[in-house]
Amino acid sequence: MNERETRALAGEVGAALRAAGWLCATAESCTGGLLAGAITSCPGSSLWFERGFVTYSNAAKIEQLRVSSDTLERFGAVSEQIAMEMAGGVLAVVPRAHLALSTTGIAGPGGATPGKPVGMVCFGIARRTGTGIVTRAVTQVFEGDREAVRAAAVRRALQAALVELGKA
């Protein structure tokens, strides 16, 4: 998938969010703002995108998204638990947002640890409901160099948003 196809995917997410009357926000680690960049490349994205956080360090995750230091210590920054806390944290600090997407992973070329290979990305998806915030996570391992992993992670996050919005 190329950049134009990624932008088209982001546009589909935008159309679904507009139809639902929702705003989206993001929290990114390994993608470093690329997800927010893909979203805001769409004309009119201010109608459905509220804001994005780039929380590359653990301190930023704790300070900006209310990620638990205990969770970081237990599971590490690259984990489904942290991805869910990041996405849930977005909705906790951004009351206008209805949907949050997060990315945390190992884009490479270094950084792999046992059980966490280069290319592993954890995605968090959080949705505001009438009874609170519901979160879920998914992990995927992507092939390729750093650029390819990050680009694939952006596309996967957008696809997860479409699933959450019932459009995929």
Coordinates of N, CA and C in Angstrom, one line a residue:
M1 N 0.9 -1.2 0.0 CA 0.0 0.0 0.0 C 0.9 1.2 0.0
N2 N 0.6 2.2 -0.9 CA 1.4 3.4 -1.0 C 0.8 4.5 -0.2
E3 N 1.5 5.7 -0.2 CA 1.0 6.8 0.6 C -0.4 7.3 0.2
R4 N -0.7 7.3 -1.1 CA -2.0 7.7 -1.6 C -3.1 6.7 -1.1
E5 N -2.8 5.4 -1.1 CA -3.8 4.5 -0.5 C -3.9 4.6 1.0
T6 N -2.9 5.0 1.7 CA -3.0 5.2 3.1 C -3.9 6.4 3.4
R7 N -3.7 7.5 2.6 CA -4.5 8.7 2.7 C -6.0 8.3 2.4
A8 N -6.2 7.5 1.4 CA -7.6 7.1 1.1 C -8.2 6.3 2.3
L9 N -7.4 5.5 2.9 CA -7.8 4.7 4.1 C -8.2 5.7 5.2
A10 N -7.3 6.7 5.4 CA -7.6 7.7 6.4 C -8.9 8.4 6.1
G11 N -9.1 8.7 4.9 CA -10.4 9.3 4.4 C -11.6 8.5 4.7
E12 N -11.5 7.2 4.6 CA -12.6 6.3 4.9 C -12.9 6.4 6.4
V13 N -11.8 6.4 7.2 CA -12.0 6.5 8.7 C -12.7 7.8 9.0
G14 N -12.3 8.9 8.3 CA -12.9 10.2 8.5 C -14.4 10.2 8.2
A15 N -14.7 9.6 7.1 CA -16.1 9.5 6.6 C -16.9 8.8 7.7
A16 N -16.4 7.7 8.2 CA -17.1 6.9 9.2 C -17.3 7.7 10.5
L17 N -16.2 8.4 10.9 CA -16.3 9.2 12.1 C -17.3 10.3 11.9
R18 N -17.3 11.0 10.8 CA -18.3 12.0 10.5 C -19.7 11.5 10.6
A19 N -19.9 10.3 10.0 CA -21.2 9.7 10.0 C -21.7 9.4 11.4
A20 N -20.8 9.0 12.2 CA -21.1 8.7 13.6 C -21.2 9.9 14.5
G21 N -20.7 11.1 14.0 CA -20.6 12.3 14.8 C -19.5 12.2 15.9
W22 N -18.5 11.5 15.6 CA -17.4 11.3 16.5 C -16.1 12.0 16.2
L23 N -15.3 12.3 17.2 CA -14.0 12.8 17.1 C -13.0 11.7 17.5
C24 N -11.9 11.7 16.8 CA -10.8 10.7 17.0 C -9.6 11.4 17.6
A25 N -8.8 10.7 18.4 CA -7.5 11.2 18.8 C -6.5 10.1 18.8
T26 N -5.2 10.4 18.8 CA -4.2 9.4 18.7 C -3.1 9.5 19.8
A27 N -2.5 8.4 20.1 CA -1.3 8.4 21.0 C -0.3 7.5 20.3
E28 N 0.8 8.0 20.0 CA 1.8 7.3 19.2 C 3.2 7.2 19.9
S29 N 3.8 6.1 19.8 CA 5.2 5.9 20.2 C 6.0 5.6 19.0
C30 N 6.0 4.3 18.5 CA 6.9 3.9 17.4 C 6.5 4.6 16.1
T31 N 5.3 5.1 15.9 CA 5.0 5.7 14.6 C 5.3 7.2 14.7
G32 N 5.6 7.8 15.8 CA 6.1 9.1 16.0 C 5.4 10.2 15.3
G33 N 4.1 10.1 15.3 CA 3.2 11.2 14.6 C 2.8 10.9 13.2
L34 N 3.3 9.7 12.7 CA 2.9 9.4 11.3 C 1.4 9.1 11.2
L35 N 0.8 8.5 12.2 CA -0.7 8.2 12.2 C -1.4 9.6 12.1
A36 N -1.1 10.5 13.0 CA -1.8 11.8 13.0 C -1.5 12.5 11.7
G37 N -0.3 12.3 11.1 CA 0.0 12.9 9.8 C -0.8 12.4 8.7
A38 N -1.0 11.1 8.7 CA -1.9 10.4 7.7 C -3.3 11.0 7.8
I39 N -3.8 11.1 9.0 CA -5.1 11.5 9.3 C -5.3 13.0 8.8
T40 N -4.3 13.8 9.2 CA -4.5 15.3 8.9 C -4.1 15.6 7.4
S41 N -3.6 14.6 6.7 CA -3.4 14.8 5.2 C -4.7 14.9 4.5
C42 N -5.8 14.5 5.1 CA -7.1 14.5 4.5 C -7.8 15.8 4.7
P43 N -8.2 16.4 3.6 CA -8.9 17.7 3.7 C -10.2 17.6 4.6
G44 N -10.4 18.5 5.5 CA -11.5 18.5 6.4 C -11.3 17.6 7.6
S45 N -10.1 17.2 7.8 CA -9.9 16.3 9.0 C -10.1 17.0 10.3
S46 N -10.1 18.3 10.3 CA -10.4 19.0 11.6 C -11.9 18.8 12.0
L47 N -12.7 18.3 11.2 CA -14.1 17.9 11.5 C -14.2 16.6 12.3
W48 N -13.1 15.8 12.3 CA -13.2 14.5 12.9 C -12.0 14.1 13.7
F49 N -10.9 14.9 13.6 CA -9.7 14.6 14.4 C -9.5 15.7 15.4
E50 N -9.4 15.3 16.7 CA -9.3 16.2 17.8 C -7.8 16.6 18.1
R51 N -6.9 15.6 18.3 CA -5.5 15.8 18.5 C -4.7 14.5 18.6
G52 N -3.4 14.7 18.5 CA -2.5 13.5 18.6 C -1.4 13.8 19.6
F53 N -1.0 12.7 20.3 CA 0.1 12.8 21.2 C 1.2 11.9 20.7
V54 N 2.4 12.4 20.7 CA 3.6 11.6 20.4 C 4.3 11.4 21.8
T55 N 4.1 10.2 22.3 CA 4.7 9.9 23.7 C 5.7 8.8 23.5
Y56 N 6.9 9.2 23.0 CA 7.9 8.3 22.7 C 8.6 7.7 23.9
S57 N 8.8 8.5 24.9 CA 9.4 8.1 26.2 C 8.4 7.5 27.2
N58 N 8.9 6.7 28.1 CA 8.0 6.2 29.1 C 7.5 7.4 30.0
A59 N 8.3 8.3 30.3 CA 7.9 9.5 31.1 C 6.8 10.2 30.4
A60 N 6.8 10.4 29.1 CA 5.7 11.1 28.4 C 4.4 10.2 28.4
K61 N 4.5 8.9 28.3 CA 3.4 8.1 28.5 C 2.7 8.3 29.8
I62 N 3.5 8.3 30.9 CA 3.0 8.5 32.2 C 2.4 9.9 32.4
E63 N 3.2 10.9 32.0 CA 2.7 12.3 32.3 C 1.5 12.7 31.4
Q64 N 1.5 12.4 30.1 CA 0.5 12.9 29.2 C -0.7 11.9 29.1
L65 N -0.5 10.6 29.3 CA -1.6 9.7 29.1 C -2.0 8.9 30.3
R66 N -1.4 9.2 31.4 CA -1.7 8.5 32.7 C -1.4 7.0 32.6
V67 N -0.5 6.6 31.8 CA 0.0 5.2 31.8 C 0.6 4.9 33.2
S68 N 0.3 3.7 33.7 CA 0.8 3.3 35.0 C 2.3 2.9 34.9
S69 N 3.1 3.5 35.8 CA 4.5 3.1 35.9 C 4.6 1.6 36.2
D70 N 3.7 1.1 37.0 CA 3.7 -0.3 37.4 C 3.4 -1.2 36.2
T71 N 2.5 -0.8 35.3 CA 2.3 -1.5 34.1 C 3.5 -1.5 33.2
L72 N 4.1 -0.4 33.1 CA 5.4 -0.3 32.3 C 6.4 -1.2 32.8
E73 N 6.6 -1.3 34.1 CA 7.6 -2.1 34.7 C 7.3 -3.6 34.5
R74 N 6.0 -4.0 34.7 CA 5.6 -5.4 34.5 C 5.7 -5.9 33.1
F75 N 5.2 -5.1 32.2 CA 5.0 -5.6 30.8 C 5.9 -5.0 29.8
G76 N 6.5 -3.8 30.1 CA 7.3 -3.1 29.1 C 6.5 -2.2 28.2
A77 N 7.1 -1.2 27.7 CA 6.4 -0.2 26.8 C 5.8 -0.8 25.6
V78 N 6.4 -1.9 25.1 CA 5.8 -2.6 23.9 C 5.0 -3.8 24.4
S79 N 3.8 -3.5 24.7 CA 2.9 -4.5 25.2 C 1.4 -4.1 24.9
E80 N 0.6 -5.1 24.8 CA -0.9 -4.8 24.6 C -1.4 -4.0 25.8
Q81 N -0.9 -4.3 27.0 CA -1.4 -3.6 28.2 C -1.1 -2.1 28.1
I82 N 0.1 -1.8 27.7 CA 0.5 -0.3 27.5 C -0.3 0.3 26.4
A83 N -0.5 -0.4 25.3 CA -1.2 0.1 24.1 C -2.7 0.4 24.6
M84 N -3.3 -0.4 25.4 CA -4.6 -0.1 25.9 C -4.6 1.0 26.9
E85 N -3.6 1.1 27.7 CA -3.5 2.2 28.7 C -3.3 3.5 27.9
M86 N -2.5 3.5 26.9 CA -2.3 4.7 26.1 C -3.6 5.2 25.4
A87 N -4.3 4.3 24.8 CA -5.6 4.6 24.1 C -6.6 5.1 25.1
G88 N -6.7 4.3 26.2 CA -7.7 4.7 27.3 C -7.3 6.1 27.9
G89 N -6.0 6.3 28.0 CA -5.5 7.6 28.6 C -5.9 8.7 27.7
V90 N -5.9 8.6 26.4 CA -6.3 9.6 25.5 C -7.7 10.1 25.8
L91 N -8.6 9.1 25.9 CA -10.0 9.4 26.2 C -10.2 10.0 27.6
A92 N -9.3 9.6 28.5 CA -9.4 10.2 29.8 C -9.0 11.7 29.9
V93 N -8.1 12.0 29.0 CA -7.6 13.4 29.0 C -8.2 14.3 27.9
V94 N -8.9 13.7 27.0 CA -9.5 14.4 25.9 C -11.0 14.1 25.9
P95 N -11.8 14.8 26.7 CA -13.2 14.4 26.9 C -14.1 14.5 25.6
R96 N -13.6 15.3 24.6 CA -14.4 15.5 23.4 C -14.2 14.3 22.4
A97 N -13.2 13.5 22.6 CA -12.9 12.4 21.7 C -13.8 11.2 22.0
H98 N -14.2 10.5 21.0 CA -15.0 9.3 21.2 C -14.2 8.0 20.9
L99 N -13.2 8.2 20.1 CA -12.3 7.0 19.6 C -10.9 7.4 19.7
A100 N -10.1 6.5 20.3 CA -8.6 6.7 20.4 C -7.9 5.5 19.8
L101 N -6.8 5.8 19.2 CA -5.9 4.8 18.6 C -4.5 5.0 19.1
S102 N -3.8 3.9 19.5 CA -2.5 4.1 20.0 C -1.6 3.0 19.3
T103 N -0.3 3.4 19.2 CA 0.7 2.5 18.7 C 1.9 2.5 19.6
T104 N 2.5 1.3 19.8 CA 3.7 1.2 20.6 C 4.4 -0.1 20.0
G105 N 5.7 0.1 19.7 CA 6.3 -1.1 19.1 C 7.8 -0.9 18.9
I106 N 8.4 -1.9 18.1 CA 9.8 -1.9 17.9 C 10.0 -1.8 16.3
A107 N 10.3 -0.6 15.9 CA 10.4 -0.4 14.4 C 11.8 -0.8 13.9
G108 N 12.8 -0.9 14.8 CA 14.1 -1.4 14.4 C 15.0 -0.2 13.9
P109 N 16.2 -0.6 13.5 CA 16.6 -1.9 13.3 C 17.0 -2.7 14.6
G110 N 17.3 -1.9 15.6 CA 17.6 -2.6 16.9 C 16.4 -2.6 17.8
G111 N 16.6 -2.9 19.1 CA 15.6 -2.8 20.1 C 14.9 -4.1 20.4
A112 N 15.1 -5.2 19.7 CA 14.4 -6.4 19.9 C 14.8 -7.0 21.2
T113 N 13.9 -7.7 21.9 CA 14.2 -8.4 23.1 C 13.5 -9.8 23.0
P114 N 13.9 -10.7 23.9 CA 13.2 -12.1 23.8 C 11.7 -11.9 23.8
G115 N 11.0 -12.5 22.8 CA 9.6 -12.4 22.8 C 9.0 -11.1 22.1
K116 N 9.9 -10.2 21.8 CA 9.5 -8.9 21.2 C 10.5 -8.6 20.1
P117 N 10.2 -9.1 18.9 CA 11.1 -9.0 17.7 C 10.9 -7.6 17.1
V118 N 11.9 -7.3 16.3 CA 11.8 -6.1 15.5 C 10.6 -6.2 14.6
G119 N 9.8 -5.2 14.4 CA 8.6 -5.2 13.6 C 7.3 -5.5 14.4
M120 N 7.5 -5.8 15.7 CA 6.3 -6.0 16.6 C 5.7 -4.7 17.0
V121 N 4.4 -4.5 16.7 CA 3.7 -3.3 17.1 C 2.4 -3.7 17.8
C122 N 2.1 -3.1 18.9 CA 0.9 -3.3 19.7 C 0.0 -2.1 19.4
F123 N -1.2 -2.3 19.2 CA -2.2 -1.3 18.9 C -3.3 -1.3 20.0
G124 N -3.6 -0.1 20.4 CA -4.7 0.1 21.4 C -5.8 0.8 20.7
I125 N -7.0 0.4 21.0 CA -8.2 1.0 20.5 C -9.1 1.2 21.7
A126 N -9.5 2.5 21.9 CA -10.4 2.8 23.0 C -11.6 3.5 22.4
R127 N -12.8 3.2 23.0 CA -14.0 3.8 22.5 C -14.8 4.3 23.7
R128 N -15.4 5.5 23.7 CA -16.2 6.0 24.7 C -17.6 5.4 24.5
T129 N -18.2 4.8 25.6 CA -19.5 4.3 25.6 C -20.4 4.9 26.6
G130 N -21.6 4.6 26.7 CA -22.5 5.2 27.7 C -22.1 4.8 29.1
T131 N -21.4 3.7 29.3 CA -21.0 3.2 30.6 C -19.5 3.5 30.9
G132 N -18.8 4.1 30.0 CA -17.4 4.4 30.3 C -16.5 4.2 29.0
I133 N -15.3 3.7 29.2 CA -14.3 3.6 28.1 C -14.0 2.1 28.0
V134 N -14.2 1.6 26.8 CA -13.9 0.2 26.4 C -12.6 0.2 25.6
T135 N -11.7 -0.7 26.0 CA -10.4 -0.7 25.3 C -10.1 -2.2 24.8
R136 N -9.4 -2.3 23.8 CA -8.9 -3.6 23.3 C -7.6 -3.4 22.6
A137 N -6.9 -4.4 22.4 CA -5.6 -4.3 21.8 C -5.4 -5.5 20.8
V138 N -4.5 -5.3 19.9 CA -4.1 -6.3 18.9 C -2.6 -6.1 18.7
T139 N -1.9 -7.1 18.4 CA -0.4 -7.1 18.1 C -0.2 -7.7 16.8
Q140 N 0.7 -7.1 16.0 CA 1.1 -7.6 14.7 C 2.6 -7.4 14.5
V141 N 3.2 -8.4 13.9 CA 4.7 -8.2 13.5 C 4.7 -8.0 12.0
F142 N 5.4 -6.9 11.7 CA 5.6 -6.5 10.3 C 7.0 -6.8 9.8
E143 N 7.1 -7.0 8.5 CA 8.4 -7.3 7.9 C 8.9 -6.0 7.3
G144 N 10.2 -5.9 7.1 CA 10.8 -4.8 6.4 C 11.7 -3.9 7.4
D145 N 12.2 -2.8 6.8 CA 13.0 -1.9 7.5 C 12.1 -1.0 8.4
R146 N 12.8 -0.1 9.1 CA 12.1 0.8 10.0 C 11.0 1.6 9.3
E147 N 11.2 2.1 8.1 CA 10.2 2.9 7.4 C 9.0 2.0 7.1
A148 N 9.3 0.8 6.6 CA 8.2 -0.1 6.2 C 7.4 -0.5 7.4
V149 N 8.0 -0.8 8.6 CA 7.3 -1.2 9.8 C 6.4 0.0 10.2
R150 N 6.9 1.2 10.2 CA 6.1 2.3 10.7 C 4.9 2.6 9.7
A151 N 5.2 2.5 8.4 CA 4.1 2.7 7.5 C 3.0 1.7 7.6
A152 N 3.4 0.4 7.8 CA 2.5 -0.7 7.9 C 1.7 -0.5 9.2
A153 N 2.3 0.0 10.3 CA 1.6 0.2 11.5 C 0.6 1.3 11.4
V154 N 0.8 2.4 10.6 CA -0.2 3.4 10.4 C -1.4 2.8 9.7
R155 N -1.1 2.0 8.6 CA -2.3 1.4 7.9 C -3.1 0.5 8.8
R156 N -2.4 -0.3 9.6 CA -3.1 -1.3 10.5 C -3.9 -0.5 11.5
A157 N -3.4 0.6 12.1 CA -4.2 1.4 13.0 C -5.4 1.9 12.4
L158 N -5.3 2.4 11.1 CA -6.5 2.9 10.4 C -7.5 1.8 10.1
Q159 N -7.0 0.7 9.8 CA -7.9 -0.5 9.6 C -8.6 -0.9 10.9
A160 N -7.9 -0.8 12.0 CA -8.5 -1.1 13.3 C -9.6 -0.1 13.6
A161 N -9.4 1.2 13.2 CA -10.5 2.2 13.4 C -11.7 1.8 12.6
L162 N -11.5 1.4 11.4 CA -12.7 1.0 10.6 C -13.4 -0.1 11.2
V163 N -12.7 -1.1 11.7 CA -13.3 -2.2 12.4 C -14.2 -1.7 13.6
E164 N -13.6 -0.9 14.4 CA -14.3 -0.3 15.5 C -15.5 0.4 15.2
L165 N -15.4 1.1 14.0 CA -16.6 1.9 13.5 C -17.6 1.1 12.7
G166 N -17.3 -0.2 12.6 CA -18.2 -1.1 11.9 C -18.2 -1.0 10.4
K167 N -17.1 -0.5 9.9 CA -17.0 -0.2 8.4 C -16.0 -1.1 7.7
A168 N -15.5 -2.2 8.4 CA -14.6 -3.1 7.7 C -15.0 -4.5 7.9

